[in-house]
């Protein structure tokens, strides 16, 4: 609708096309896109630089990359609640580091911004169910390959319970926005 009219100069009268592909090996000609929009892709990529380099190849000169991702404060409560010293949640990159990566890959004038949203849940199980429904999981190569045991989950639940206020369990999401 009218809220997306600002995109029209980028579309140059053509219909926008959508693409689902490996972000570090796009099946597109070089300099063939005016606008690339990415929503929540970057947390699932081991090295965002490979994606940024590929996007730069595909963008026309003066083209625009816009993206959203999550920052390091995302799920900080859950991360702190695990007491076994192992990686259980994704490690998210700071927005300033994304800005540096964009410059390193050849982008001009990156602009980064972030906002923090705190979701609350009635209990620990509701939080975990929401994460499962969203498809969230730890995609890091360094993550533990085996299952987390009952005692570890019990300790995590107990640690997280200490963060609850007024019967609600908090979960922070740091939303990061960028364009270049």
Coordinates of N, CA and C in Angstrom, one line a residue:
X1 N 0.8 -1.2 0.0 CA 0.0 0.0 0.0 C 0.8 1.3 0.0
X2 N 0.2 2.3 0.5 CA 0.8 3.6 0.4 C 2.1 3.7 1.4
X3 N 2.2 2.8 2.4 CA 3.3 2.9 3.3 C 4.6 2.4 2.6
X4 N 4.5 1.7 1.4 CA 5.7 1.2 0.7 C 6.0 2.0 -0.5
X5 N 5.4 3.2 -0.7 CA 5.6 4.0 -1.9 C 7.1 4.4 -2.0
X6 N 7.8 4.6 -0.9 CA 9.2 5.0 -0.9 C 10.0 4.0 -1.7
X7 N 9.5 2.7 -1.8 CA 10.3 1.7 -2.6 C 10.2 1.9 -4.1
X8 N 9.2 2.6 -4.6 CA 9.0 2.7 -6.0 C 10.2 3.2 -6.8
X9 N 11.0 4.2 -6.3 CA 12.1 4.5 -7.1 C 13.1 3.4 -7.3
X10 N 13.2 2.5 -6.4 CA 14.1 1.4 -6.5 C 13.6 0.3 -7.4
X11 N 12.3 0.2 -7.6 CA 11.7 -0.8 -8.4 C 11.7 -0.5 -9.9
X12 N 11.8 0.8 -10.2 CA 11.8 1.3 -11.6 C 10.7 0.7 -12.5
X13 N 9.5 0.7 -12.0 CA 8.3 0.2 -12.7 C 8.2 -1.3 -12.9
X14 N 9.2 -2.0 -12.4 CA 9.0 -3.5 -12.6 C 8.4 -4.1 -11.3
X15 N 7.9 -5.3 -11.5 CA 7.3 -6.0 -10.4 C 8.5 -6.6 -9.5
X16 N 8.5 -6.4 -8.2 CA 9.6 -7.0 -7.4 C 9.5 -8.5 -7.5
X17 N 10.6 -9.2 -7.5 CA 10.7 -10.6 -7.4 C 11.3 -11.1 -6.1
X18 N 10.8 -12.2 -5.7 CA 11.3 -12.8 -4.4 C 12.2 -14.0 -4.8
X19 N 13.2 -14.2 -3.9 CA 14.1 -15.3 -4.2 C 14.5 -16.0 -2.9
X20 N 14.5 -17.3 -2.9 CA 14.9 -18.1 -1.8 C 16.1 -18.9 -2.3
X21 N 17.3 -18.7 -1.7 CA 18.5 -19.3 -2.2 C 19.6 -19.2 -1.1
X22 N 20.7 -19.9 -1.3 CA 21.9 -19.8 -0.4 C 22.4 -18.3 -0.5
X23 N 22.4 -17.6 0.6 CA 22.7 -16.2 0.6 C 24.1 -15.9 0.2
X24 N 25.0 -16.9 0.3 CA 26.4 -16.6 0.0 C 26.7 -17.1 -1.4
X25 N 25.7 -17.5 -2.2 CA 25.9 -18.0 -3.6 C 24.6 -17.7 -4.3
X26 N 24.2 -16.5 -4.5 CA 22.9 -16.1 -5.1 C 22.9 -16.5 -6.6
X27 N 21.9 -17.1 -7.1 CA 21.8 -17.4 -8.5 C 21.3 -16.2 -9.3
X28 N 22.1 -15.1 -9.2 CA 21.7 -13.9 -9.9 C 22.9 -13.3 -10.6
X29 N 22.6 -12.6 -11.7 CA 23.7 -11.9 -12.4 C 24.3 -10.8 -11.6
X30 N 25.5 -10.5 -11.8 CA 26.2 -9.4 -11.1 C 25.4 -8.1 -11.5
X31 N 25.3 -7.2 -10.5 CA 24.7 -5.9 -10.7 C 23.3 -6.0 -11.3
X32 N 22.5 -7.0 -10.8 CA 21.2 -7.2 -11.4 C 20.0 -6.8 -10.5
X33 N 20.3 -6.4 -9.2 CA 19.3 -6.0 -8.3 C 19.4 -4.6 -7.8
X34 N 18.3 -3.9 -7.6 CA 18.3 -2.6 -7.1 C 18.2 -2.5 -5.6
X35 N 17.5 -3.5 -5.1 CA 17.2 -3.6 -3.6 C 17.2 -5.0 -3.2
X36 N 18.0 -5.2 -2.1 CA 17.9 -6.6 -1.5 C 17.5 -6.3 0.0
X37 N 16.5 -7.1 0.4 CA 15.9 -7.0 1.7 C 16.1 -8.3 2.4
X38 N 16.6 -8.3 3.6 CA 16.9 -9.6 4.3 C 16.3 -9.4 5.7
X39 N 15.4 -10.3 6.1 CA 14.8 -10.3 7.4 C 15.2 -11.5 8.2
X40 N 16.0 -11.3 9.3 CA 16.4 -12.4 10.2 C 17.2 -13.5 9.6
X41 N 17.9 -13.3 8.5 CA 18.8 -14.3 7.9 C 20.1 -14.4 8.6
X42 N 20.7 -13.3 9.0 CA 22.1 -13.3 9.4 C 22.4 -14.1 10.7
X43 N 21.5 -14.3 11.6 CA 21.9 -15.1 12.8 C 22.1 -16.6 12.4
X44 N 21.7 -17.0 11.2 CA 21.8 -18.4 10.8 C 23.0 -18.6 9.9
X45 N 23.8 -17.6 9.7 CA 25.0 -17.6 8.8 C 26.2 -17.6 9.6
X46 N 27.1 -18.5 9.4 CA 28.4 -18.6 10.1 C 29.2 -17.3 10.0
X47 N 29.3 -16.8 8.7 CA 30.1 -15.6 8.5 C 29.3 -14.7 7.6
X48 N 28.8 -13.6 8.2 CA 28.0 -12.6 7.5 C 28.8 -12.0 6.3
X49 N 30.1 -11.9 6.4 CA 30.9 -11.3 5.4 C 30.6 -12.0 4.0
X50 N 30.5 -13.3 4.0 CA 30.3 -14.0 2.7 C 28.9 -13.6 2.1
X51 N 27.9 -13.3 2.9 CA 26.7 -12.9 2.5 C 26.8 -11.4 2.0
X52 N 27.5 -10.6 2.7 CA 27.6 -9.2 2.3 C 28.4 -9.0 1.0
X53 N 29.4 -9.8 0.8 CA 30.2 -9.8 -0.4 C 29.3 -10.2 -1.6
X54 N 28.5 -11.2 -1.4 CA 27.6 -11.7 -2.5 C 26.5 -10.7 -2.8
X55 N 26.0 -10.1 -1.8 CA 24.9 -9.1 -2.0 C 25.5 -7.9 -2.7
X56 N 26.7 -7.5 -2.4 CA 27.4 -6.4 -3.1 C 27.6 -6.7 -4.6
X57 N 28.0 -8.0 -4.8 CA 28.1 -8.4 -6.2 C 26.8 -8.3 -7.0
X58 N 25.7 -8.7 -6.4 CA 24.4 -8.7 -7.1 C 23.8 -7.3 -7.2
X59 N 24.1 -6.4 -6.3 CA 23.5 -5.1 -6.3 C 24.1 -4.2 -7.4
X60 N 23.2 -3.4 -8.0 CA 23.6 -2.4 -9.0 C 24.4 -1.4 -8.2
X61 N 25.2 -0.6 -8.9 CA 25.9 0.5 -8.3 C 24.8 1.5 -7.8
X62 N 24.9 1.9 -6.6 CA 23.9 2.7 -6.0 C 22.7 1.9 -5.4
X63 N 22.8 0.6 -5.5 CA 21.7 -0.2 -5.0 C 21.7 -0.2 -3.5
X64 N 20.6 -0.8 -2.9 CA 20.4 -0.7 -1.4 C 20.2 -2.1 -0.8
X65 N 21.0 -2.3 0.2 CA 20.8 -3.5 1.1 C 20.1 -3.0 2.3
X66 N 19.0 -3.7 2.7 CA 18.3 -3.4 4.0 C 18.2 -4.7 4.7
X67 N 18.4 -4.7 6.0 CA 18.3 -6.0 6.7 C 17.9 -5.7 8.2
X68 N 17.3 -6.8 8.8 CA 17.1 -6.8 10.2 C 17.7 -8.1 10.7
X69 N 18.2 -8.1 11.9 CA 18.7 -9.2 12.6 C 18.6 -9.1 14.1
X70 N 19.2 -9.9 14.8 CA 19.1 -9.7 16.3 C 20.6 -9.5 16.8
X71 N 20.6 -8.8 17.9 CA 21.9 -8.5 18.5 C 22.2 -9.3 19.7
X72 N 23.4 -9.1 20.4 CA 23.9 -9.9 21.4 C 23.1 -9.9 22.7
X73 N 22.2 -9.0 22.9 CA 21.4 -9.0 24.1 C 20.2 -10.0 24.0
X74 N 20.0 -10.5 22.8 CA 18.9 -11.4 22.5 C 19.0 -12.7 23.3
X75 N 18.0 -13.1 24.1 CA 18.0 -14.3 24.9 C 19.1 -14.3 26.0
X76 N 19.5 -13.1 26.4 CA 20.5 -13.0 27.4 C 20.1 -13.7 28.7
X77 N 18.8 -13.7 29.1 CA 18.4 -14.3 30.3 C 18.5 -15.8 30.2
X78 N 18.2 -16.4 29.1 CA 18.3 -17.8 28.9 C 19.8 -18.2 28.9
X79 N 20.6 -17.5 28.2 CA 22.0 -17.8 28.1 C 22.7 -17.8 29.5
X80 N 22.3 -16.8 30.3 CA 22.8 -16.7 31.7 C 22.3 -17.8 32.6
X81 N 21.2 -18.3 32.3 CA 20.6 -19.3 33.2 C 21.2 -20.7 33.1
X82 N 21.8 -21.0 31.9 CA 22.5 -22.3 31.8 C 23.8 -22.2 32.6
X83 N 24.0 -23.1 33.5 CA 25.2 -23.1 34.4 C 26.2 -24.1 34.1
X84 N 26.1 -24.8 33.0 CA 27.1 -25.9 32.7 C 28.3 -25.5 31.9
X85 N 28.4 -24.2 31.5 CA 29.5 -23.7 30.8 C 29.5 -24.0 29.3
X86 N 28.5 -24.6 28.8 CA 28.4 -25.0 27.4 C 27.5 -24.0 26.6
X87 N 27.7 -24.0 25.3 CA 26.9 -23.1 24.5 C 25.5 -23.7 24.2
X88 N 24.5 -23.0 24.6 CA 23.1 -23.5 24.4 C 22.3 -22.5 23.5
X89 N 22.8 -21.3 23.4 CA 22.0 -20.3 22.6 C 23.0 -19.7 21.5
X90 N 22.4 -19.3 20.5 CA 23.2 -18.6 19.4 C 23.9 -17.4 20.0
X91 N 25.1 -17.2 19.5 CA 25.8 -15.9 19.9 C 25.5 -14.9 18.7
X92 N 25.0 -13.8 19.1 CA 24.6 -12.8 18.1 C 25.6 -11.7 18.0
X93 N 25.8 -11.2 16.8 CA 26.8 -10.2 16.5 C 26.3 -8.8 16.9
X94 N 27.2 -8.0 17.4 CA 26.9 -6.6 17.8 C 26.7 -5.7 16.5
X95 N 25.7 -4.8 16.6 CA 25.4 -4.0 15.4 C 26.6 -3.2 14.9
X96 N 27.5 -2.8 15.8 CA 28.7 -2.1 15.3 C 29.6 -3.0 14.5
X97 N 29.7 -4.2 14.9 CA 30.5 -5.2 14.1 C 29.9 -5.4 12.7
X98 N 28.6 -5.4 12.7 CA 27.9 -5.5 11.3 C 28.3 -4.3 10.5
X99 N 28.3 -3.2 11.1 CA 28.6 -1.9 10.3 C 30.1 -2.0 9.8
X100 N 31.0 -2.5 10.7 CA 32.4 -2.7 10.2 C 32.5 -3.7 9.1
X101 N 31.8 -4.8 9.2 CA 31.8 -5.8 8.2 C 31.3 -5.3 6.8
X102 N 30.3 -4.5 6.9 CA 29.7 -3.9 5.6 C 30.8 -3.0 4.9
X103 N 31.5 -2.2 5.7 CA 32.6 -1.4 5.2 C 33.7 -2.2 4.6
X104 N 34.1 -3.2 5.4 CA 35.1 -4.2 5.0 C 34.8 -4.8 3.7
X105 N 33.5 -5.1 3.4 CA 33.1 -5.8 2.2 C 32.9 -4.9 1.0
X106 N 33.0 -3.6 1.3 CA 32.9 -2.6 0.2 C 31.6 -1.8 0.1
X107 N 30.8 -1.9 1.1 CA 29.6 -1.0 1.1 C 29.9 0.4 1.6
X108 N 29.1 1.3 1.1 CA 29.3 2.7 1.5 C 28.2 3.1 2.5
X109 N 28.6 4.0 3.4 CA 27.6 4.6 4.3 C 26.7 3.7 5.0
X110 N 27.2 2.7 5.7 CA 26.2 1.8 6.4 C 25.6 2.6 7.6
X111 N 24.4 2.3 7.8 CA 23.6 2.9 8.9 C 23.0 1.8 9.8
X112 N 23.3 1.8 11.0 CA 22.9 0.7 11.9 C 22.0 1.4 13.0
X113 N 21.0 0.6 13.5 CA 20.2 1.1 14.6 C 19.7 -0.2 15.3
X114 N 19.3 0.0 16.6 CA 18.8 -1.2 17.3 C 17.7 -0.7 18.3
X115 N 16.9 -1.7 18.7 CA 15.9 -1.4 19.7 C 15.8 -2.7 20.5
X116 N 15.5 -2.6 21.8 CA 15.4 -3.7 22.7 C 13.9 -3.9 23.0
X117 N 13.5 -5.2 22.8 CA 12.1 -5.5 23.2 C 12.2 -6.6 24.2
X118 N 11.4 -6.5 25.3 CA 11.4 -7.6 26.3 C 10.0 -8.2 26.2
X119 N 10.0 -9.5 25.8 CA 8.8 -10.3 25.8 C 8.6 -10.9 27.2
X120 N 7.4 -11.2 27.6 CA 7.3 -11.9 28.9 C 6.4 -13.1 28.7
X121 N 6.6 -14.1 29.5 CA 5.9 -15.4 29.4 C 5.4 -15.8 30.8
X122 N 4.3 -16.6 30.8 CA 3.8 -17.0 32.1 C 4.6 -18.1 32.8
X123 N 5.5 -18.8 32.0 CA 6.4 -19.8 32.6 C 7.5 -20.1 31.6
X124 N 8.4 -20.9 32.1 CA 9.6 -21.3 31.3 C 9.2 -22.1 30.1
X125 N 8.2 -23.0 30.3 CA 7.8 -23.9 29.2 C 7.1 -23.1 28.1
X126 N 6.4 -22.0 28.4 CA 5.8 -21.2 27.4 C 6.9 -20.5 26.5
X127 N 7.9 -20.0 27.2 CA 9.1 -19.4 26.5 C 9.7 -20.4 25.5
X128 N 10.0 -21.6 26.0 CA 10.6 -22.6 25.2 C 9.7 -23.0 24.0
X129 N 8.4 -23.1 24.3 CA 7.5 -23.5 23.2 C 7.5 -22.4 22.1
X130 N 7.5 -21.1 22.5 CA 7.6 -20.0 21.6 C 8.8 -20.1 20.7
X131 N 9.9 -20.4 21.4 CA 11.2 -20.5 20.6 C 11.1 -21.6 19.6
X132 N 10.6 -22.8 20.0 CA 10.4 -23.9 19.1 C 9.5 -23.6 17.9
X133 N 8.4 -22.9 18.2 CA 7.4 -22.6 17.2 C 8.1 -21.6 16.2
X134 N 9.0 -20.8 16.6 CA 9.6 -19.8 15.7 C 10.7 -20.4 14.9
X135 N 11.0 -21.7 15.2 CA 12.1 -22.3 14.5 C 13.5 -22.0 15.0
X136 N 13.5 -21.4 16.1 CA 14.8 -21.0 16.7 C 15.5 -22.2 17.3
X137 N 16.8 -22.2 17.1 CA 17.7 -23.2 17.7 C 19.1 -22.7 17.6
X138 N 20.0 -23.4 18.1 CA 21.4 -22.9 18.1 C 22.0 -23.5 16.8
X139 N 22.4 -22.7 15.9 CA 23.0 -23.1 14.6 C 24.5 -23.1 14.6
X140 N 25.1 -22.7 15.8 CA 26.5 -22.6 15.8 C 27.3 -23.9 15.8
X141 N 28.4 -23.9 15.1 CA 29.1 -25.1 14.9 C 29.7 -25.6 16.2
X142 N 30.0 -24.7 17.2 CA 30.6 -25.0 18.5 C 29.6 -25.6 19.5
X143 N 28.3 -25.6 19.1 CA 27.3 -26.1 20.0 C 27.5 -27.5 20.4
X144 N 27.0 -27.9 21.5 CA 27.0 -29.3 22.0 C 26.2 -30.2 21.1
X145 N 26.7 -31.3 20.7 CA 26.0 -32.2 19.7 C 24.9 -33.0 20.4
X146 N 25.1 -33.3 21.7 CA 24.2 -34.2 22.4 C 23.1 -33.4 23.1
X147 N 22.2 -34.2 23.7 CA 21.1 -33.6 24.4 C 21.5 -33.0 25.7
X148 N 20.7 -32.0 26.2 CA 20.9 -31.5 27.5 C 20.1 -32.4 28.5
X149 N 20.8 -32.8 29.6 CA 20.2 -33.7 30.6 C 19.1 -33.0 31.4
X150 N 18.4 -33.9 32.1 CA 17.3 -33.4 33.0 C 17.8 -32.5 34.1
X151 N 19.0 -32.9 34.7 CA 19.5 -32.1 35.8 C 19.9 -30.7 35.3
X152 N 20.5 -30.6 34.2 CA 20.9 -29.3 33.6 C 19.7 -28.4 33.3
X153 N 18.6 -29.1 32.7 CA 17.4 -28.3 32.5 C 16.7 -27.8 33.8
X154 N 16.8 -28.7 34.8 CA 16.2 -28.3 36.1 C 16.9 -27.1 36.7
X155 N 18.3 -27.1 36.6 CA 19.1 -26.0 37.1 C 18.8 -24.8 36.3
X156 N 18.7 -24.9 35.0 CA 18.4 -23.7 34.2 C 17.1 -23.1 34.5
X157 N 16.1 -24.0 34.7 CA 14.7 -23.5 35.0 C 14.8 -22.8 36.3
X158 N 15.5 -23.3 37.3 CA 15.6 -22.7 38.6 C 16.3 -21.3 38.5
X159 N 17.4 -21.3 37.8 CA 18.1 -20.0 37.6 C 17.3 -19.0 36.9
X160 N 16.5 -19.4 35.9 CA 15.7 -18.5 35.1 C 14.5 -18.0 36.0
X161 N 14.0 -18.8 36.9 CA 12.9 -18.4 37.7 C 13.3 -17.2 38.6
X162 N 14.5 -17.1 38.9 CA 15.0 -15.9 39.8 C 14.8 -14.6 39.0
X163 N 14.7 -14.7 37.7 CA 14.6 -13.4 36.9 C 13.1 -13.0 36.7
X164 N 12.2 -13.9 37.0 CA 10.8 -13.6 36.9 C 10.3 -12.5 37.8
X165 N 9.4 -11.7 37.3 CA 8.9 -10.6 38.1 C 7.4 -10.6 37.9
X166 N 6.6 -10.5 38.9 CA 5.2 -10.4 38.9 C 4.6 -11.7 38.1
X167 N 5.3 -12.8 38.3 CA 4.8 -14.0 37.7 C 5.1 -14.1 36.2
X168 N 5.9 -13.2 35.6 CA 6.2 -13.3 34.2 C 7.7 -13.5 34.0
X169 N 8.0 -14.3 33.0 CA 9.4 -14.7 32.7 C 9.9 -13.8 31.5
X170 N 10.9 -13.0 31.7 CA 11.3 -12.1 30.6 C 12.2 -12.8 29.6
X171 N 12.1 -12.3 28.4 CA 13.0 -12.8 27.3 C 13.3 -11.5 26.4
X172 N 14.6 -11.1 26.4 CA 15.0 -9.9 25.7 C 15.3 -10.3 24.3
X173 N 14.8 -9.4 23.4 CA 15.2 -9.5 21.9 C 15.8 -8.1 21.5
X174 N 17.0 -8.1 21.1 CA 17.6 -6.9 20.6 C 17.5 -6.9 19.1
X175 N 16.6 -6.1 18.5 CA 16.4 -6.0 17.1 C 17.4 -5.0 16.5
X176 N 18.1 -5.5 15.5 CA 19.1 -4.7 14.8 C 18.7 -4.4 13.4
X177 N 18.8 -3.2 13.0 CA 18.4 -2.8 11.6 C 19.6 -2.2 11.0
X178 N 19.8 -2.5 9.7 CA 20.9 -1.9 9.0 C 20.6 -1.7 7.5
X179 N 21.2 -0.7 7.0 CA 21.2 -0.5 5.5 C 22.5 0.1 5.0
X180 N 22.8 -0.2 3.8 CA 24.0 0.4 3.2 C 23.9 0.3 1.7

